[in-house]
CSV table of C-alpha atoms in Angstrom, one decimal:
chain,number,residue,atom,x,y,z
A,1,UNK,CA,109.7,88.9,70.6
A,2,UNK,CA,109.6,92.3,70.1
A,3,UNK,CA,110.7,95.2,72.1
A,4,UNK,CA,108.3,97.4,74.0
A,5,UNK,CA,110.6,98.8,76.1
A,6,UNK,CA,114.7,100.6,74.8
A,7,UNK,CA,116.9,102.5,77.1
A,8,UNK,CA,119.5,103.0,74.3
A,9,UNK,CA,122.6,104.8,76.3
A,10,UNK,CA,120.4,106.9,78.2
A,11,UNK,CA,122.7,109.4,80.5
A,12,UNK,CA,121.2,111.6,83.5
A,13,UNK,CA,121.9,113.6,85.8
A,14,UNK,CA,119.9,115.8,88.5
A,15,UNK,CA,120.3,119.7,88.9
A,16,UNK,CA,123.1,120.7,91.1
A,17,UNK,CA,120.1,121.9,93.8
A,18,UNK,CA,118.9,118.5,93.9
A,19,UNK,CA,121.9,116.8,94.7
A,20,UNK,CA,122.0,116.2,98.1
A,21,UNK,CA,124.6,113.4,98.4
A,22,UNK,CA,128.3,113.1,98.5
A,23,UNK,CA,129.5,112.5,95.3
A,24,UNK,CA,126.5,113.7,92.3
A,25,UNK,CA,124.3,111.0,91.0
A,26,UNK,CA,124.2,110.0,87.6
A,27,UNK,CA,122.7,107.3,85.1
A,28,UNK,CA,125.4,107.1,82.0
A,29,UNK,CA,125.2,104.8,79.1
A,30,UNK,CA,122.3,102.9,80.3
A,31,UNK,CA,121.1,100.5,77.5
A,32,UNK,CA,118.5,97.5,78.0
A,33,UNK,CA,115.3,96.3,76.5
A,34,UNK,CA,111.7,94.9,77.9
A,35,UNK,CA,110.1,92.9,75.3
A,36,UNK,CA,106.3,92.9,75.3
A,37,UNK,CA,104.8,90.3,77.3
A,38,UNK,CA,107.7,90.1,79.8
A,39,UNK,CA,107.7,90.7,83.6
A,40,UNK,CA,111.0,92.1,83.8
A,41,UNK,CA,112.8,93.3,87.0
A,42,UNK,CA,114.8,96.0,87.9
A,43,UNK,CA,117.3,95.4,91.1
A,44,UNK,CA,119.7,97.1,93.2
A,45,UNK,CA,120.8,99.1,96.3
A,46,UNK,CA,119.8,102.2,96.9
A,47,UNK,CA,120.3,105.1,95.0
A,48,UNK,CA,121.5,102.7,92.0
A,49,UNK,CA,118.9,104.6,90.0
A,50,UNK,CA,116.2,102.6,90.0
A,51,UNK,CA,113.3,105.2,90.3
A,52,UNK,CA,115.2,107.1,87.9
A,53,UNK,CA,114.8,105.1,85.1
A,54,UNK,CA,110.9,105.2,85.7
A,55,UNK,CA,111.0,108.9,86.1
A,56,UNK,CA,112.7,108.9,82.7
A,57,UNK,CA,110.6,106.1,81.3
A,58,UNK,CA,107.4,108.1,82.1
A,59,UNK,CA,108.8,111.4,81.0
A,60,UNK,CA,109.1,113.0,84.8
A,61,UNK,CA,112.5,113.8,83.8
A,62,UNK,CA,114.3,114.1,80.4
A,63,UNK,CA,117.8,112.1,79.6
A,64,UNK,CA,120.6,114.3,79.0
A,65,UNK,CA,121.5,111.9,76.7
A,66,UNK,CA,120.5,108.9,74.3
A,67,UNK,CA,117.1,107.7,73.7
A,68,UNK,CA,114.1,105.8,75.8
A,69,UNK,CA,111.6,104.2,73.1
A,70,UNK,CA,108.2,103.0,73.6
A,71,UNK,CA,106.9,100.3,71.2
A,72,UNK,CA,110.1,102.1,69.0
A,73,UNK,CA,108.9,106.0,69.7
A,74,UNK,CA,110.6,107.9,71.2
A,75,UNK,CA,108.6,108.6,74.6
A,76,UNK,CA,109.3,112.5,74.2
A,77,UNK,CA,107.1,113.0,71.1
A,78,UNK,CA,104.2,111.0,73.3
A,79,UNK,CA,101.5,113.5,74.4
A,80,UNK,CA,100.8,113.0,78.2
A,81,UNK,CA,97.6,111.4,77.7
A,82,UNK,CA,99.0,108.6,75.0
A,83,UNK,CA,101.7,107.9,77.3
A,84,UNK,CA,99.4,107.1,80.4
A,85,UNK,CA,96.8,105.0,77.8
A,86,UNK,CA,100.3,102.9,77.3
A,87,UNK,CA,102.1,102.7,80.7
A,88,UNK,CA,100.4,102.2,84.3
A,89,UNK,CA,102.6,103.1,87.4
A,90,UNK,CA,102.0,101.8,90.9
A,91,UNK,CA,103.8,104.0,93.3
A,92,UNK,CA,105.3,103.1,96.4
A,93,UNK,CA,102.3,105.6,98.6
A,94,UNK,CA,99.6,107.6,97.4
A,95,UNK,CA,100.0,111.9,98.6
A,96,UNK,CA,98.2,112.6,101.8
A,97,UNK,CA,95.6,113.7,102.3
A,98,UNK,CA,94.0,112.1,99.5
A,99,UNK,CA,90.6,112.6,100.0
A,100,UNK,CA,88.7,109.8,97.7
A,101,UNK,CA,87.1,106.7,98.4
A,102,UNK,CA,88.6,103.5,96.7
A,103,UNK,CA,86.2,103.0,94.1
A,104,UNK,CA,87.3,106.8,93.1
A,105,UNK,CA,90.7,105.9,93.1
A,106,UNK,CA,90.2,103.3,91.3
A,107,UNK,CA,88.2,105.1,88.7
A,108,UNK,CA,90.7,107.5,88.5
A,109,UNK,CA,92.6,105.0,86.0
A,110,UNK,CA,89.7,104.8,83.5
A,111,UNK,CA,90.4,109.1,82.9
A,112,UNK,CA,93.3,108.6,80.0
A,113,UNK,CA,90.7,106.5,78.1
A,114,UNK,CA,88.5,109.7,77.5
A,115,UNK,CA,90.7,112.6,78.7
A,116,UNK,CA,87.4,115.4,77.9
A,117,UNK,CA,84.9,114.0,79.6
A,118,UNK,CA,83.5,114.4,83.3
A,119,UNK,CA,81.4,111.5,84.0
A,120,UNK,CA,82.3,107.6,83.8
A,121,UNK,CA,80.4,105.1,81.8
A,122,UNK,CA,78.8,102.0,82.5
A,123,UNK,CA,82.2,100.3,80.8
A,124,UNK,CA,84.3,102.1,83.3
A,125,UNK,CA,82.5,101.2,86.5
A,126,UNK,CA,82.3,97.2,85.3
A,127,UNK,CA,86.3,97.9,84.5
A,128,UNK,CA,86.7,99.3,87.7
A,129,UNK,CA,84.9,96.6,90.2
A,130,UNK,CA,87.1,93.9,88.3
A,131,UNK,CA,90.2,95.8,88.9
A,132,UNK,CA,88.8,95.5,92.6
A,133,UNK,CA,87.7,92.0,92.6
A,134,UNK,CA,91.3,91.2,91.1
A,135,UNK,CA,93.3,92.9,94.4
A,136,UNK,CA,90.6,92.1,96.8
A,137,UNK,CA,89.8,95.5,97.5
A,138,UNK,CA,86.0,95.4,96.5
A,139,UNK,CA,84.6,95.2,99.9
A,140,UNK,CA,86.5,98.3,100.9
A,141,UNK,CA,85.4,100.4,97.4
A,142,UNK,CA,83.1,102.6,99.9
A,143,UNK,CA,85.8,103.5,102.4
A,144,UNK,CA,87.8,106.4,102.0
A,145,UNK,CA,91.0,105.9,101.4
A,146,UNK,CA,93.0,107.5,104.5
A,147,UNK,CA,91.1,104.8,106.8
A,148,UNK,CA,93.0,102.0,105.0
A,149,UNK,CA,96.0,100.0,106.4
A,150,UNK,CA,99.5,100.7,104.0
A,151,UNK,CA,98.5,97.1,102.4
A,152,UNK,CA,95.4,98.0,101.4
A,153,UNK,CA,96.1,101.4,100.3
A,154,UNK,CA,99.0,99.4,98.1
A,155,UNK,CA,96.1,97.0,96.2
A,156,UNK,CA,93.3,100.1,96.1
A,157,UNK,CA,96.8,101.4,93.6
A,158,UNK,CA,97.1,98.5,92.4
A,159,UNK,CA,93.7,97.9,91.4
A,160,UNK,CA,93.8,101.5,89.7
A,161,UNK,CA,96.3,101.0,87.6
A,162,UNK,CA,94.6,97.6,86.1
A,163,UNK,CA,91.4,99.2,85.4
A,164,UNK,CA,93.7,102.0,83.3
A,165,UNK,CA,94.4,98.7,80.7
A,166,UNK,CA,97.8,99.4,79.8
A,167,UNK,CA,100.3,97.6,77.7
A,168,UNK,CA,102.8,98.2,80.6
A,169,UNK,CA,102.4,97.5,83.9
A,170,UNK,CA,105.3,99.7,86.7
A,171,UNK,CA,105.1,99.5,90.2
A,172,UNK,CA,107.7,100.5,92.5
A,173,UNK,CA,108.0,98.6,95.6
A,174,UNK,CA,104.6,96.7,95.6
A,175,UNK,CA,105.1,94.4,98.1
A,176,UNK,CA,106.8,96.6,100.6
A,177,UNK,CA,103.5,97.4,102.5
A,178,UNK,CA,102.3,94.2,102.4
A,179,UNK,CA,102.1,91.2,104.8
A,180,UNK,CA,103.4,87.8,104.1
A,181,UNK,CA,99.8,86.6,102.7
A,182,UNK,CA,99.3,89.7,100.5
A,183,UNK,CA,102.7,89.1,99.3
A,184,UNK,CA,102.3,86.0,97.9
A,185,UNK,CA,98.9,87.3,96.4
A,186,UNK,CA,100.8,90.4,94.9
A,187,UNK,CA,103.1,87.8,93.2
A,188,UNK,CA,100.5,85.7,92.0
A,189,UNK,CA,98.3,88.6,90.8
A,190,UNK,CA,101.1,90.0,88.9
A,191,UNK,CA,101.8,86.6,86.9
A,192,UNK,CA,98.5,86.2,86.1
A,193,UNK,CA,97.8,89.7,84.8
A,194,UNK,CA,100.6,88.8,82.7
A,195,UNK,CA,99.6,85.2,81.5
A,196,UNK,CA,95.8,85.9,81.0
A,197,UNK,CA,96.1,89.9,79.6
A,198,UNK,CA,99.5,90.0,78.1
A,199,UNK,CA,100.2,92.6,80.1
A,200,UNK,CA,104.1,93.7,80.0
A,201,UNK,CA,104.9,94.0,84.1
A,202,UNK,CA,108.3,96.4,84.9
A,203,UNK,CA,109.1,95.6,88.7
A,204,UNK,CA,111.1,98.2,91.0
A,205,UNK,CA,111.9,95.9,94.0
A,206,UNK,CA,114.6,95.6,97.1
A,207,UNK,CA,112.9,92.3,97.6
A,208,UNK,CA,115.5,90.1,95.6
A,209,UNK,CA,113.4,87.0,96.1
A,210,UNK,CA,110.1,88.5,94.9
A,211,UNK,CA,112.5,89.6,91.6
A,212,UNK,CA,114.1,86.7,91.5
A,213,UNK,CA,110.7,84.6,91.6
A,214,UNK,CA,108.2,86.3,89.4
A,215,UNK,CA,110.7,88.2,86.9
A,216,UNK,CA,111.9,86.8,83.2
A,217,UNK,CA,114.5,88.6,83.7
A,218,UNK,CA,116.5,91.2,85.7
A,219,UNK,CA,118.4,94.6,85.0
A,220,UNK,CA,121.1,95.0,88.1
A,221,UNK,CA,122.0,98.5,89.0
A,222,UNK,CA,124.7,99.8,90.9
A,223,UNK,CA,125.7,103.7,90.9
A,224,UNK,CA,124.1,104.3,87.9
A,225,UNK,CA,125.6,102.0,85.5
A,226,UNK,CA,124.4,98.5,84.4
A,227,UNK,CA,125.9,95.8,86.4
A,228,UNK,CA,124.3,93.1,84.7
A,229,UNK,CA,121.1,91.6,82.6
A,230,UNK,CA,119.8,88.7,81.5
A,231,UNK,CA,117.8,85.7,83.6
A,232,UNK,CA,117.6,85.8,87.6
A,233,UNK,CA,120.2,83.0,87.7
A,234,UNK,CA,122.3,84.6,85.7
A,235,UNK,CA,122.1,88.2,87.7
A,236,UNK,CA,121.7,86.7,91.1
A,237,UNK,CA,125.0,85.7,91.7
A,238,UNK,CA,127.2,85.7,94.7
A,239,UNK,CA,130.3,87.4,93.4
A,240,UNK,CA,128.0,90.0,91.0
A,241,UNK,CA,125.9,90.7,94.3
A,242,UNK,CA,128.2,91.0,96.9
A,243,UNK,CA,130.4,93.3,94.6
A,244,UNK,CA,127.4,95.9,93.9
A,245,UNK,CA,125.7,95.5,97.4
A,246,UNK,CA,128.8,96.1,98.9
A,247,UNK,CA,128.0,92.9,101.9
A,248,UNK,CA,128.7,89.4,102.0
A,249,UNK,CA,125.5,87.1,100.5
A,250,UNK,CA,125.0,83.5,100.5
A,251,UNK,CA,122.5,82.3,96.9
A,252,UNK,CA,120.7,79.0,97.4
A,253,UNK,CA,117.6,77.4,95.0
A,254,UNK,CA,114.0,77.2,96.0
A,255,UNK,CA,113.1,73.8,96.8
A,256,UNK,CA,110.0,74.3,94.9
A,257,UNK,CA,110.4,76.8,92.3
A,258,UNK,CA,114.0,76.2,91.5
A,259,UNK,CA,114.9,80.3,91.6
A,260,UNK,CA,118.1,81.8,93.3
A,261,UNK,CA,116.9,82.8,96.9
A,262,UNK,CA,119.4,85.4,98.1
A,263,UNK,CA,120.4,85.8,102.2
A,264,UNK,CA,122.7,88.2,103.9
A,265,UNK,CA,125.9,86.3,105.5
A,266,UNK,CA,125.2,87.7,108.8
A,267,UNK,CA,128.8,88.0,110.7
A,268,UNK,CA,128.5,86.2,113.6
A,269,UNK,CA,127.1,87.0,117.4
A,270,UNK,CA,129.2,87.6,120.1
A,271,UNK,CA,129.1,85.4,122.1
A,272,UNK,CA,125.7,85.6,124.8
A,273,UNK,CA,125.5,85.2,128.5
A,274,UNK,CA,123.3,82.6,129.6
């Protein structure tokens, strides 16, 4: 396989005015790779860096140090517009107000393939009611967007960023709008956008079973170094997970699918009147 993806000992850190925590964040010596057709995970508490490494993937922000590759170019000699023909990025929320229908949204993705013009082709509407049809937002493509519940709002970005046709898929936190059903659909859409397009899917999630489940394989952060890489039985383990979250975490195997499934060891109740 080949890699799409290189973090080769990338180091960042924020201005001073942007550091607002004790003790200044920084990435340092980050190294891992995504090979294409992977759905690959990145894990970890918060402010481990996880939205960092997209920033810097998507050229947001600029290392201070080493190298992030795309398909083995560097991503800062990528014009803008190359760089969002190649990656797709789901965000966690779209700005409010946003005042745009879903289909408009949506349509919003087809813009990179034909940066200089103002009107969207027959190709790009079909492009864009599959997107729809895919995250079962086509009955809502007439609604503006600020009437929609946080889990639709989630699919109508969703469905954007699958009618843009990237290599590389990125969402950040796409379940964590989303009810239980919607969930499982997310999970299901995701692995078969991968199986049937080839499409390379980078997952930001807190959800360690979602990771653990749909993920070939999992970059653990803590602090801003690499804790560890490699398949989710390999990262999802007690003593690596209970040393970078910091609580105490029982692992057991999915009946069904045979992944780690991860739960807190709650201490114990006092005890309750009757």
């Amino acid at each position: 396989m080949t890699a799409l993806v290189e973090f080769d000992e990338v180091s960042f850190a924020y201005p001073a005015p942007e550091r607002r925590r004790e003790g200044d964040f920084s990435l340092a010596g980050v190294s891992f790779a995504i090979e294409a057709g992977d759905v690959f995970g990145v894990i970890g508490p918060n402010s481990a860096g996880k939205t960092t490494l997209l920033r810097l993937l998507t050229r947001v922000v600029a290392p201070t140090g080493g190298e992030v590759r795309l398909d083995g170019r560097p991503v800062r000699r990528l014009a803008h517009a190359e760089l969002a023909r190649q990656i797709a990025v789901v965000p966690q929320d779209t700005p409010r107000p946003f005042p745009f229908s879903v289909e408009q949204l949506v349509l919003m993705g087809r813009f990179p393939h034909a940066p200089g013009r103002f009107f969207e082709t027959g190709e790009d509407r079909a492009v864009a009611r599959a997107a729809m049809a895919a995250t079962g937002v086509l009955d809502l493509a007439a609604l503006p967007l600020e009437q929609l519940s946080g889990g639709e709002r989630q699919r109508a970005m969703l469905a954007r960023a699958l009618a843009q046709q990237p290599r590389l898929l990125v969402l950040d936190e796409p379940t964590a709008h989303l009810d239980l059903r919607y969930q499982a659909e997310t999970a299901a859409l995701l692995q078969r956008v991968n199986a049937e397009r080839g499409m390379t899917v980078l997952l930001v999630s807190h959800d360690l079973d979602l990771a653990a489940e749909v993920c070939d394989r999992l970059l653990l952060l803590g602090r801003g170094r690499v804790a560890c890489v490699g398949a989710p039985a390999e990262v999802l383990q007690r003593d690596v997970l209970e040393e970078v979250f910091g609580c105490a975490v029982v692992v057991d195997v999915h009946p069904t699918s045979g992944r780690p499934v991860i739960h807190v060891a709650w201490p114990p109740s006092p005890a309750r009147r009757s």
